[in-house]
PDB file of C-alpha atoms and ligand atoms in Angstrom:
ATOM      1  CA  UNK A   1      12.447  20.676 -12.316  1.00 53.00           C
ATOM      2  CA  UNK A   2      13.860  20.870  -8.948  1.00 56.00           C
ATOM      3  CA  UNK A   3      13.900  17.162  -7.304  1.00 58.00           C
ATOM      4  CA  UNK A   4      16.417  18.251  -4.441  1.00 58.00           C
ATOM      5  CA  UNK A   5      13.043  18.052  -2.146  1.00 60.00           C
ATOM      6  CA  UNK A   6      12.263  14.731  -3.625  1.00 64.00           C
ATOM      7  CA  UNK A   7      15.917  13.609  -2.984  1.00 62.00           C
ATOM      8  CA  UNK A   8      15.941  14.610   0.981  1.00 66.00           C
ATOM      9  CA  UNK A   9      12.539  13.065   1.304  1.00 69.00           C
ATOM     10  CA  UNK A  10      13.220   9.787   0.314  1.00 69.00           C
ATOM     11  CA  UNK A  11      16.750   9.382   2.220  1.00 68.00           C
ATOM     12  CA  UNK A  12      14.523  10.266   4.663  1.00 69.00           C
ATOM     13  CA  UNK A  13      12.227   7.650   3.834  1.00 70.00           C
ATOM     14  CA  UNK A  14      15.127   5.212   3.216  1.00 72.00           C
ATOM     15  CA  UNK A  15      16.359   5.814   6.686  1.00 71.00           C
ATOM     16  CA  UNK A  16      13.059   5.255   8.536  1.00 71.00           C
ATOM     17  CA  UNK A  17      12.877   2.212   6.595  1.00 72.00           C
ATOM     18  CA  UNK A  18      16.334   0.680   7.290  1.00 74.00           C
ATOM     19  CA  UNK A  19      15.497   2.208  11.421  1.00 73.00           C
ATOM     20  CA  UNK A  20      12.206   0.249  11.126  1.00 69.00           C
ATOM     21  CA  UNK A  21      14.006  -3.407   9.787  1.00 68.00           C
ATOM     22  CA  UNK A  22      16.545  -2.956  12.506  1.00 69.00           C
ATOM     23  CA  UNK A  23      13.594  -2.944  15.122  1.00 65.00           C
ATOM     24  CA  UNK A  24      12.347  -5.755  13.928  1.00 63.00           C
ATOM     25  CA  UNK A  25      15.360  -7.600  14.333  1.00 64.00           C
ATOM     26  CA  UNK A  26      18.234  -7.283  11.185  1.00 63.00           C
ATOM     27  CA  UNK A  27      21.231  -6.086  12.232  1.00 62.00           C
ATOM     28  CA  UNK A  28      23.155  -5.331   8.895  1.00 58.00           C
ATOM     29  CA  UNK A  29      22.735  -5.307   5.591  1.00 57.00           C
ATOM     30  CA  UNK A  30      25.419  -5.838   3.228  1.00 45.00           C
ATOM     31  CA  UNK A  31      25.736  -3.868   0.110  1.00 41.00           C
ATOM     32  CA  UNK A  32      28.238  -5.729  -1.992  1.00 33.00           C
ATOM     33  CA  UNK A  33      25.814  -8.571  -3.548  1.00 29.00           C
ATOM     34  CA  UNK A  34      22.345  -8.680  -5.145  1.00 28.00           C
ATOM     35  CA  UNK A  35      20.310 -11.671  -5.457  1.00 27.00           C
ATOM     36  CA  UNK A  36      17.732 -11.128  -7.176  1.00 26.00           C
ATOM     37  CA  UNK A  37      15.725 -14.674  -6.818  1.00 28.00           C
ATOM     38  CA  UNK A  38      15.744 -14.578  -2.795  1.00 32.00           C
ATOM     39  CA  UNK A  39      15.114 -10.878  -2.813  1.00 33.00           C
ATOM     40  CA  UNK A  40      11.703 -11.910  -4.935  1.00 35.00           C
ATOM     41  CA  UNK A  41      11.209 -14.421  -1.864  1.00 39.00           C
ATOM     42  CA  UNK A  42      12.506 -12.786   1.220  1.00 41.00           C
ATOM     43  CA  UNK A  43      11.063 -16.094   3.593  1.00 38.00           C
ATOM     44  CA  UNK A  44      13.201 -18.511   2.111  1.00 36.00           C
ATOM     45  CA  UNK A  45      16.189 -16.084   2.535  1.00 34.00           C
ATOM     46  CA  UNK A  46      17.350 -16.586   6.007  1.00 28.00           C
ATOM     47  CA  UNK A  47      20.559 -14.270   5.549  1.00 30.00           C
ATOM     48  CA  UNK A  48      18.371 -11.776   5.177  1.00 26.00           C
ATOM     49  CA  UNK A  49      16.560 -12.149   8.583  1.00 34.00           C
ATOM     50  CA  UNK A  50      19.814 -13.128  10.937  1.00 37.00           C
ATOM     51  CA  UNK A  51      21.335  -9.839   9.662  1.00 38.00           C
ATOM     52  CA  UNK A  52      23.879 -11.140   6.932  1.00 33.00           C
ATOM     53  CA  UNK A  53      22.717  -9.887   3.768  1.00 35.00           C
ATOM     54  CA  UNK A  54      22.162  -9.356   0.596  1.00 35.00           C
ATOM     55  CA  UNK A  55      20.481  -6.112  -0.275  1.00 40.00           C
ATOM     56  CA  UNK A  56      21.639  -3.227  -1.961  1.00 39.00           C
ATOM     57  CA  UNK A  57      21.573   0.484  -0.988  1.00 42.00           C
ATOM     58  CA  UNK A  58      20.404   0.489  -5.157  1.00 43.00           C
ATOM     59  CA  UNK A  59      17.271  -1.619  -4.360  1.00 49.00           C
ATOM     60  CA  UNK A  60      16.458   0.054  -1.123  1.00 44.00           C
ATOM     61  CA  UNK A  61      16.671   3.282  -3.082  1.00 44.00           C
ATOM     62  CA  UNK A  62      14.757   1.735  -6.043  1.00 47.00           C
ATOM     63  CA  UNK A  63      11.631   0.456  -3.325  1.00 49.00           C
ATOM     64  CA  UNK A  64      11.262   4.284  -1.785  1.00 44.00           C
ATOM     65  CA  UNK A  65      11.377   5.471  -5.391  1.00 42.00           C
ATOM     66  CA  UNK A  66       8.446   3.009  -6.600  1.00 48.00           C
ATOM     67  CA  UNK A  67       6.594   3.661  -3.184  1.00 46.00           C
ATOM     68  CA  UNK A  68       7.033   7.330  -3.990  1.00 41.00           C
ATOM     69  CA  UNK A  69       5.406   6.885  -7.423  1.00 42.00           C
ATOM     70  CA  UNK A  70       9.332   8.364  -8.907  1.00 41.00           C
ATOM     71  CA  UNK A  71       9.922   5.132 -11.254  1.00 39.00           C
ATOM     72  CA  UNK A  72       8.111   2.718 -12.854  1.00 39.00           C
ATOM     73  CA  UNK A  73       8.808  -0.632 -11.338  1.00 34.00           C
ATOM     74  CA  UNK A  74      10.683  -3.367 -13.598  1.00 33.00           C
ATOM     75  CA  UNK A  75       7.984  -5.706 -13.494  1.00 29.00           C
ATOM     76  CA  UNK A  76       5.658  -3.336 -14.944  1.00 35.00           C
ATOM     77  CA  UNK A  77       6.814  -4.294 -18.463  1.00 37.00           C
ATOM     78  CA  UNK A  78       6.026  -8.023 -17.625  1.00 37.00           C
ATOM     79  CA  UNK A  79       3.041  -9.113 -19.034  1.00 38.00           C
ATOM     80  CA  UNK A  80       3.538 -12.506 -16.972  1.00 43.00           C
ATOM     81  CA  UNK A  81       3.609 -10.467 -13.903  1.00 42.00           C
ATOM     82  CA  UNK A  82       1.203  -7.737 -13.994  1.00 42.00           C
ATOM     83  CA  UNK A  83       1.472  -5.128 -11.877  1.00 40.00           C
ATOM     84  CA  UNK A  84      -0.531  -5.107  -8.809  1.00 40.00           C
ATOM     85  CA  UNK A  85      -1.121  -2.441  -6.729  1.00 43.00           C
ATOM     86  CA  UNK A  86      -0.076  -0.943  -3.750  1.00 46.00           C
ATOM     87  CA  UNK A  87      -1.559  -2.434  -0.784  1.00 48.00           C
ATOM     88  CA  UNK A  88      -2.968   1.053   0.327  1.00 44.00           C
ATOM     89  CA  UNK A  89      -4.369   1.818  -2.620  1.00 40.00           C
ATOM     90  CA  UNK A  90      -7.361  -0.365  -1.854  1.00 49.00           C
ATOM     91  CA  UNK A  91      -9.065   1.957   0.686  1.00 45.00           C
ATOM     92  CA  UNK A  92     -10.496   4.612  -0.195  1.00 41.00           C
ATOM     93  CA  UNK A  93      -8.944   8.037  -0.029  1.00 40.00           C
ATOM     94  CA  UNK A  94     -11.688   9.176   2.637  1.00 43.00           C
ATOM     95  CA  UNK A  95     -13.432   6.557   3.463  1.00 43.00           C
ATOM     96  CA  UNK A  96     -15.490   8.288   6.047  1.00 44.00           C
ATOM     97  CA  UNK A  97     -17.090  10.324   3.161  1.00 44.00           C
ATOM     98  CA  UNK A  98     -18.233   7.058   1.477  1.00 52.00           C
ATOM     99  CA  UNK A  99     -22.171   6.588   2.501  1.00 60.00           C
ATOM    100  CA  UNK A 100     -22.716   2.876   3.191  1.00 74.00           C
ATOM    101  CA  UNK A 101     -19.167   1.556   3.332  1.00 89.00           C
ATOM    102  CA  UNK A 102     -16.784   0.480   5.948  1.00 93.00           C
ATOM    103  CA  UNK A 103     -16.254   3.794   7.681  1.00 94.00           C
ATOM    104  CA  UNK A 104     -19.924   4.329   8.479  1.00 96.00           C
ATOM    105  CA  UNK A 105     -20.817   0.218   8.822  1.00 97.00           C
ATOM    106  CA  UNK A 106     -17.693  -0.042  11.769  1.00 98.00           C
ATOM    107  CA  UNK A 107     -19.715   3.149  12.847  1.00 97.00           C
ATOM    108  CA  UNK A 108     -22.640   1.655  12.959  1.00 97.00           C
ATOM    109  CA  UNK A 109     -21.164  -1.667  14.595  1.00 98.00           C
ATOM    110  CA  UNK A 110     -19.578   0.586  17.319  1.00 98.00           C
ATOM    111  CA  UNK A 111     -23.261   1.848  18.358  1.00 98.00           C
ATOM    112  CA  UNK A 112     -24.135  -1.575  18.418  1.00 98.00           C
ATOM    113  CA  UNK A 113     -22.313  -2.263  21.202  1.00 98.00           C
ATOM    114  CA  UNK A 114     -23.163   0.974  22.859  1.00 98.00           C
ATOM    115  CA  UNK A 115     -22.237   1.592  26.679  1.00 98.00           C
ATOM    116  CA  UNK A 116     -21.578  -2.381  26.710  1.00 98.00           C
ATOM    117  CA  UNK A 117     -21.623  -4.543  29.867  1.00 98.00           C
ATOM    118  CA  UNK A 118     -22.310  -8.120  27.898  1.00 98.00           C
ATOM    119  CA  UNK A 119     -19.243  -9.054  30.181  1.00 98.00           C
ATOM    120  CA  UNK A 120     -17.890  -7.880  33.464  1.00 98.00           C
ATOM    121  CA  UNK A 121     -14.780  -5.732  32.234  1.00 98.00           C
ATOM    122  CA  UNK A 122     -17.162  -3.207  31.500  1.00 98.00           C
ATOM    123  CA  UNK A 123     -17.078  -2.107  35.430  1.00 98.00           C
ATOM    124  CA  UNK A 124     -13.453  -1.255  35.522  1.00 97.00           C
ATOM    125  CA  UNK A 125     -12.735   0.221  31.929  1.00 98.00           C
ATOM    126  CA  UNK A 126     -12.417   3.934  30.527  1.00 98.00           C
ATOM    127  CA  UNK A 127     -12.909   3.362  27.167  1.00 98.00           C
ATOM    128  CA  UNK A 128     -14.035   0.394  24.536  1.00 98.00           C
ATOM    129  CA  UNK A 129     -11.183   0.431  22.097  1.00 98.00           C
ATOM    130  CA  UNK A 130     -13.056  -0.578  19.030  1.00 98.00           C
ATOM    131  CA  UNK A 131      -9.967  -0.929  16.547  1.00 98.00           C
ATOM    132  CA  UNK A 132      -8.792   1.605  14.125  1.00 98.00           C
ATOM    133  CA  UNK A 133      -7.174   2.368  10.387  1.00 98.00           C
ATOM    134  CA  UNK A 134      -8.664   1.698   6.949  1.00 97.00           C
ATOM    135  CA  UNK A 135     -12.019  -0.046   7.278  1.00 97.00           C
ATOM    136  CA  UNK A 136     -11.635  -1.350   3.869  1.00 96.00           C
ATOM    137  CA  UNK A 137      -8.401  -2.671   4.912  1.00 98.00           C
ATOM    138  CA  UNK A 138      -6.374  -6.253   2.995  1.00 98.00           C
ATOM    139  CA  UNK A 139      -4.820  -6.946   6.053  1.00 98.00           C
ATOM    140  CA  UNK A 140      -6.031  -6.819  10.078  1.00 98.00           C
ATOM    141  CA  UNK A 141      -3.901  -7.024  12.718  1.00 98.00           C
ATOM    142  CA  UNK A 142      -5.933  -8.715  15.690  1.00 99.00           C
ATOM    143  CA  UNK A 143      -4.545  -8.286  19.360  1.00 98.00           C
ATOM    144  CA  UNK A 144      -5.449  -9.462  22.682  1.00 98.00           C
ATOM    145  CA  UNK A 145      -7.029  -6.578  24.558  1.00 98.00           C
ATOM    146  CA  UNK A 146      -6.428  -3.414  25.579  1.00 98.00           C
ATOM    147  CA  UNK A 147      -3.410  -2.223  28.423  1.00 97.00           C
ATOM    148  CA  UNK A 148      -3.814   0.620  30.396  1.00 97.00           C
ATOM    149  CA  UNK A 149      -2.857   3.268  27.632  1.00 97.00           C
ATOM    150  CA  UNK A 150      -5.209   1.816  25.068  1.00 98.00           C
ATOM    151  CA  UNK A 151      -7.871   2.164  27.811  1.00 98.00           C
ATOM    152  CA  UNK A 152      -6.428   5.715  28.555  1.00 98.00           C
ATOM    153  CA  UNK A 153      -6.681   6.391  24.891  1.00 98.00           C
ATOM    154  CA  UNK A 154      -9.508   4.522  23.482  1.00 98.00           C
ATOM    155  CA  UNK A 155      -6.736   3.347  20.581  1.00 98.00           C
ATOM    156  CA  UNK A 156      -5.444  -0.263  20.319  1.00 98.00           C
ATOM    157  CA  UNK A 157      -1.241  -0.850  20.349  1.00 98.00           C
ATOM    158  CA  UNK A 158      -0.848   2.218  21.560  1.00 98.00           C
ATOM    159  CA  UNK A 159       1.496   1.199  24.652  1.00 97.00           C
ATOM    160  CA  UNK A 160       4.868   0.000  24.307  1.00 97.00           C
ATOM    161  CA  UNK A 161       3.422  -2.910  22.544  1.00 98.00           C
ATOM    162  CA  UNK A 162       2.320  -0.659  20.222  1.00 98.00           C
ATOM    163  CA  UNK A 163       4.908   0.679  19.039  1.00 98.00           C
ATOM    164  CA  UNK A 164       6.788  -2.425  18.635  1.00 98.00           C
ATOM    165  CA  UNK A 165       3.769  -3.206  16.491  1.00 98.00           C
ATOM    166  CA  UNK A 166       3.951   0.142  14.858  1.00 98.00           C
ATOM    167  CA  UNK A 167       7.588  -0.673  13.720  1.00 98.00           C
ATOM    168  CA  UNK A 168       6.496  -4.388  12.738  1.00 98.00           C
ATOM    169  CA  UNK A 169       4.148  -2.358  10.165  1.00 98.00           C
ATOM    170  CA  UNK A 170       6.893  -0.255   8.931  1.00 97.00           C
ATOM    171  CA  UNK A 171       9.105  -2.687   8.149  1.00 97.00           C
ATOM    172  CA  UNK A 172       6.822  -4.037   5.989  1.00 97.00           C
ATOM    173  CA  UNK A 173       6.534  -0.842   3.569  1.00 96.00           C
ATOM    174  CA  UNK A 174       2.654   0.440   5.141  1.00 97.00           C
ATOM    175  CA  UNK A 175       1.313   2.576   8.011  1.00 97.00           C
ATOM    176  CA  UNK A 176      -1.063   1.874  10.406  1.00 98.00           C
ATOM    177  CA  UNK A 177      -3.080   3.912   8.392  1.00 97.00           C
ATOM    178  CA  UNK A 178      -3.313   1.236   5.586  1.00 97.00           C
ATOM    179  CA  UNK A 179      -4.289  -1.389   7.898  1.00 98.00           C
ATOM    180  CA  UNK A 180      -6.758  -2.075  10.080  1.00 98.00           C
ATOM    181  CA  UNK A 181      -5.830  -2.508  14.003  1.00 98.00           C
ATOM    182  CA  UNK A 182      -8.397  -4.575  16.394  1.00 98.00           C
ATOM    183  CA  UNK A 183      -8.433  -6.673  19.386  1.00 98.00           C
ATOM    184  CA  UNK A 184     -10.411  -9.866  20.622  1.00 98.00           C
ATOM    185  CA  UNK A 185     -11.715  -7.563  23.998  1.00 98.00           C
ATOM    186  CA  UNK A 186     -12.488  -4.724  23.611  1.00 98.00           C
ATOM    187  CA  UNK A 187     -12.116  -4.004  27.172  1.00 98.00           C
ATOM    188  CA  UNK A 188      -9.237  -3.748  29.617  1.00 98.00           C
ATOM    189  CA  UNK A 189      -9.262  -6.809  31.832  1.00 98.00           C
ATOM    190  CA  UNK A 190      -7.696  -5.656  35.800  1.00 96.00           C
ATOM    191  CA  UNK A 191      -4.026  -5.746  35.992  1.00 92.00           C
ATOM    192  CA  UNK A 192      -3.554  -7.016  32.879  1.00 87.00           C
ATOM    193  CA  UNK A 193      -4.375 -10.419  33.578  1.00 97.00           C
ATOM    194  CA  UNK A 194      -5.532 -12.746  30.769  1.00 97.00           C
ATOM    195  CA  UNK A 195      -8.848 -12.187  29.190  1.00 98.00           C
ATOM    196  CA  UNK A 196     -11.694 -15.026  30.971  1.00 98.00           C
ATOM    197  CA  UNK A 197     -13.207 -17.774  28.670  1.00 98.00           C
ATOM    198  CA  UNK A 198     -16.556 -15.590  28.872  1.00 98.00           C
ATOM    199  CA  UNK A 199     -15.347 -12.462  28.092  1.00 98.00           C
ATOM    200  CA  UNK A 200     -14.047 -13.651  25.022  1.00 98.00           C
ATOM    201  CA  UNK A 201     -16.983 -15.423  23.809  1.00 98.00           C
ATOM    202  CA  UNK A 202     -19.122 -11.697  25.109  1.00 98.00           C
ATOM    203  CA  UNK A 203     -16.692  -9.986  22.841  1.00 98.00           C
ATOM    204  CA  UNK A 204     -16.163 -12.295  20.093  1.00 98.00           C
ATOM    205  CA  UNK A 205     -19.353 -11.621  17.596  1.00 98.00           C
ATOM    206  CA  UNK A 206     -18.450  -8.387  17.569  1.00 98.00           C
ATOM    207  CA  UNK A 207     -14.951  -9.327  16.502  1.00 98.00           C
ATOM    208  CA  UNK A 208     -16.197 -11.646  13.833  1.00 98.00           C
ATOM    209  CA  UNK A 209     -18.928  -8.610  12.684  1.00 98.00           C
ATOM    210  CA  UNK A 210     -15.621  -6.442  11.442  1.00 98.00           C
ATOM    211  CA  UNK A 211     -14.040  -9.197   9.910  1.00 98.00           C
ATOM    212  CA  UNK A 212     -17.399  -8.815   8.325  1.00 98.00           C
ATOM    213  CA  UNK A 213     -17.593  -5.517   7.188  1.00 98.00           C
ATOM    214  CA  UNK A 214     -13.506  -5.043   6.636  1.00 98.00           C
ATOM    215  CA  UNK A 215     -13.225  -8.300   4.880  1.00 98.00           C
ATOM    216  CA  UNK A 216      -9.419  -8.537   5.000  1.00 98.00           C
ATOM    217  CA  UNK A 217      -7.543 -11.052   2.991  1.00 98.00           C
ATOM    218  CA  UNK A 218      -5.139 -12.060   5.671  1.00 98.00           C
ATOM    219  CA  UNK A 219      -5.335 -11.857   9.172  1.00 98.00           C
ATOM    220  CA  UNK A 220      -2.237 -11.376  11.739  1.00 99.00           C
ATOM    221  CA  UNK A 221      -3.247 -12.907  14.784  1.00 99.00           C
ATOM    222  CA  UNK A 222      -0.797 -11.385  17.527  1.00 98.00           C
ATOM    223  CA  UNK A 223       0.093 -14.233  20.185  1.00 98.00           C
ATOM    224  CA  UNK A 224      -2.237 -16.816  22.036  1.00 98.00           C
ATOM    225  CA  UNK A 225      -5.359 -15.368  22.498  1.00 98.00           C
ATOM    226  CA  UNK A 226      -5.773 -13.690  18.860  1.00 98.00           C
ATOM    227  CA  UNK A 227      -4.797 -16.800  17.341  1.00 98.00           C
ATOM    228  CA  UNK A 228      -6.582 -19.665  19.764  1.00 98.00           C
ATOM    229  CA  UNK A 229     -10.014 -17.351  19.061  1.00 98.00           C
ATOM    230  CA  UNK A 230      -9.875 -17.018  15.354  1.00 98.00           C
ATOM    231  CA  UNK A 231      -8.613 -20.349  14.305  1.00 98.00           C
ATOM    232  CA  UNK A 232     -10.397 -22.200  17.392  1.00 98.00           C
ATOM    233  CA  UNK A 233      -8.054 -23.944  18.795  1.00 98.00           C
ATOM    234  CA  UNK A 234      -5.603 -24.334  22.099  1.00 98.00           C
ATOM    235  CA  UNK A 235      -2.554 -25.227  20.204  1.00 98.00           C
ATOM    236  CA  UNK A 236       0.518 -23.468  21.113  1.00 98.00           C
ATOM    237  CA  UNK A 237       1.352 -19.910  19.072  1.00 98.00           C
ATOM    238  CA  UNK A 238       4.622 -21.654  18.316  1.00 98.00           C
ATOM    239  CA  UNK A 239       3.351 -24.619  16.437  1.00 98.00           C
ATOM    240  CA  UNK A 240       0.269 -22.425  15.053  1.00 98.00           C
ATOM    241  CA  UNK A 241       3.093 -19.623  13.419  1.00 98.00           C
ATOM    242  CA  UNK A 242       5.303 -19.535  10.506  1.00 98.00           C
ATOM    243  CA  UNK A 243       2.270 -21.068   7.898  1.00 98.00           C
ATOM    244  CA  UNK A 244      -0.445 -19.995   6.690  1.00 98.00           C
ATOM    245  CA  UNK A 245      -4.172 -20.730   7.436  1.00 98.00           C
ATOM    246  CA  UNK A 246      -6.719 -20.932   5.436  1.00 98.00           C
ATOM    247  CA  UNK A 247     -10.325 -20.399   6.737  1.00 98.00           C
ATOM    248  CA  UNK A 248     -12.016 -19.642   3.294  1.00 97.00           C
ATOM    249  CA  UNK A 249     -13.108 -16.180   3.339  1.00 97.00           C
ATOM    250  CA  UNK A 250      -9.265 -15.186   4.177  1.00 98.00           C
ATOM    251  CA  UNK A 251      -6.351 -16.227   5.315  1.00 98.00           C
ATOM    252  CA  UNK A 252      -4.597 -15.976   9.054  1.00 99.00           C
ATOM    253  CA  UNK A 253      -0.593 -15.832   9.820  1.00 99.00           C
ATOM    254  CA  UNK A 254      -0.460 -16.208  13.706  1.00 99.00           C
ATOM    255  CA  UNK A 255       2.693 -14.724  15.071  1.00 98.00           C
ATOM    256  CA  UNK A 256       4.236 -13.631  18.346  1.00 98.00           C
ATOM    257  CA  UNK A 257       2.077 -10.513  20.213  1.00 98.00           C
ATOM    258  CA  UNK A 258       4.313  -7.657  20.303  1.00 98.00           C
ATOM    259  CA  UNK A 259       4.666  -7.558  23.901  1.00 98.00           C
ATOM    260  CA  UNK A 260       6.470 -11.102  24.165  1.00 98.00           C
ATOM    261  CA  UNK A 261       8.725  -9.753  21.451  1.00 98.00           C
ATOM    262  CA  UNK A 262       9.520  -6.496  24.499  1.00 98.00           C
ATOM    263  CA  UNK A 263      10.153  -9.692  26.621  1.00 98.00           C
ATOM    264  CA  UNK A 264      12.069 -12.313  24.140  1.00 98.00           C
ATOM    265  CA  UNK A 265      13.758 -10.091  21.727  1.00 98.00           C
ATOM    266  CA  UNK A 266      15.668 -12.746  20.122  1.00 98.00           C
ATOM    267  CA  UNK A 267      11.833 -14.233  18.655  1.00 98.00           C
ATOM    268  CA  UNK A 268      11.479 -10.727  16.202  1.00 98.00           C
ATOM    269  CA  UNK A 269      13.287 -13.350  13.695  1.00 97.00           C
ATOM    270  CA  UNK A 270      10.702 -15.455  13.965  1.00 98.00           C
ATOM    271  CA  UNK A 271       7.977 -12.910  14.031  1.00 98.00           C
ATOM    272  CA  UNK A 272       9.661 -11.363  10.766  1.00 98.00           C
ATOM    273  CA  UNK A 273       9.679 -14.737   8.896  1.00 98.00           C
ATOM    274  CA  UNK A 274       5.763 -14.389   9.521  1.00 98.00           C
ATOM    275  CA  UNK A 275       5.325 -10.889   8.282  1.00 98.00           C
ATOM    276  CA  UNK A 276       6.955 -12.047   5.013  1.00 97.00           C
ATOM    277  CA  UNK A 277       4.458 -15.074   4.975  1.00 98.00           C
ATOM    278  CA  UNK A 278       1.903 -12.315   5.449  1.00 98.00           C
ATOM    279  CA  UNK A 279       3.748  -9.922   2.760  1.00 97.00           C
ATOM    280  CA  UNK A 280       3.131 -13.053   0.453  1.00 97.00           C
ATOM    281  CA  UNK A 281       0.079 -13.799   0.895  1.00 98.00           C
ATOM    282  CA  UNK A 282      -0.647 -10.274  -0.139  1.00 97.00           C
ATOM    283  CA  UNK A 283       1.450 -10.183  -2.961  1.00 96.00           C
ATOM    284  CA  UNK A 284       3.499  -7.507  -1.333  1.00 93.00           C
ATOM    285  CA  UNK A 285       6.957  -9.634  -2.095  1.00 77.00           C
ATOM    286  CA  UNK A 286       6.882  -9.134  -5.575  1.00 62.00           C
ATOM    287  CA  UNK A 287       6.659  -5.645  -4.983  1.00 50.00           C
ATOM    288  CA  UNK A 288       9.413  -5.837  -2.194  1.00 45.00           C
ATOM    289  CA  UNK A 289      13.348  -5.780  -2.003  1.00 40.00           C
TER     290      UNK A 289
HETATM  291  N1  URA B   1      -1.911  -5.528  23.625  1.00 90.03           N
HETATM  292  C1  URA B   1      -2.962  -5.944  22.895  1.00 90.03           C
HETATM  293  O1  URA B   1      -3.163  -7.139  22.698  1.00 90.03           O
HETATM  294  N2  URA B   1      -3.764  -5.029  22.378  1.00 90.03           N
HETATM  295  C2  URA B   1      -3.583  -3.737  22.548  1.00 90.03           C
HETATM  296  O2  URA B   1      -4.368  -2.958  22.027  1.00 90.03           O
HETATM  297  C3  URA B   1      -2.480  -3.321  23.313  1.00 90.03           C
HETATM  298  C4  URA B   1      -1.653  -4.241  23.841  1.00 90.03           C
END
């Protein structure tokens, strides 16, 4: 059997992957020691995250392989530590073709609000970005509201934001594709400014309705706005990030928004060291380098 194709394809892979942690902040990684115990816990492994590190090219290597379905993993063997799967395996494959679930509920929720004008963004938009990915989703990213490309678009985190975002995702092993992207507006507020007390309280049922329907398990609230309207609350982002909160149904990890990160580069750290809370929370660091 010829794997040559399989080979290229997941140096490929590897090299996205080690583009996609240098976005988000790590500089180097070192390939001369492994340890294994902070490699199972990447947050308390601050090496890691300032650059200075301890993976090797083997592991990298060995994560593509497993996300490529080429090896079994090691802790497959462990009956202490069953396997658990993928985080995109929980969608389904076409979830539009599924009668009654997410695809066609969102669907349905996205009629609901119709040619809105509940608040008064609707005079100066182009389009309501609704959100987008898998509607059966574990984890939702929730942003602020849409810039002028999203409203261009009709896409969330589609700007430069969005790609920062974008890169965020790849680091942590998924697509945008295996999560689901949404903001508090839907609408473009003028020149960017902040989003009004009433527009987010016009907007915010519909919000909570595909929490609803996607029922994610954890919930990455990008900056002030995302996190002050789910967890109800005007504390600062920086005292409401790097823990976890638990409202019940799910959890929420409130981090930086993407576009501070354009701004304050030296916070991705910080913003990382939440990911990895949010990679825990999902299981996803057992799976992990
Ligand atoms: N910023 C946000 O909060 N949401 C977007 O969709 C784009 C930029």
């Amino acid at each position: 059997m010829d794997h040559s194709k399989d080979v290229l394809e997941m140096i490929k892979d590897v090299r996205e992957y080690l583009l996609s942690l240098k976005e988000t902040g790590v500089d180097e990684i070192g390939i001369e020691t492994v340890v294994t115990k902070e490699l199972k816990n990447p947050a308390c492994h601050p090496e890691f995250i300032s650059g200075s590190p301890t993976l090797q090219g083997q592991e990298i290597l060995k994560q593509v392989q497993n996300d490529r379905g080429m090896v079994q993993s090691d802790r497959e063997d462990d009956e202490n530590n069953p396997p658990i799967p993928p985080l995109e395996k929980r969608g389904k494959a076409c979830p539009e073709l599924v009668e009654g679930g997410g695809f066609e509920r969102l669907q349905m929720l996205r009629d609901k609000i119709g040619d809105c004008q509940r608040c008064k963004l609707w005079s100066g938009r182009t389009s309501i970005v609704f959100g987008t990915g898998n509607p059966e989703a574990r984890l939702l990213f929730v942003g602020e509201g849409p810039g002028r490309e999203e409203d261009k678009q009709g896409i969330p985190f589609v700007g430069r934001a969005g790609e920062l975002l974008t890169k965020m995702i790849t680091a942590m092993g998924l697509s945008r594709d295996d999560v689901y992207i949404a903001n508090v507006i839907k609408c473009r507020p003028p020149d960017n400014r902040n989003p009004a007390d009433d527009e987010i309280a016009a907007c915010k049922p519909f919000l909570q309705e595909q929490i609803g329907v996607i029922k994610p398990e954890v919930i990455c609230a990008l900056g002030t706005f995302a996190a002050h309207t789910l967890l109800d609350t005007t504390t600062r982002i920086s005292d409401l990030r790097g823990s976890v909160h638990d409202k019940g149904d799910y959890k929420i990890v409130a981090t930086f928004h993407p576009a501070y990160l354009l701004r304050n580069p030296n916070e991705k750290r910080r913003a990382w060291e939440d990911l990895q809370l949010v990679m825990k929370e999902l299981g996803m660091d057992k799976n992990i380098l």
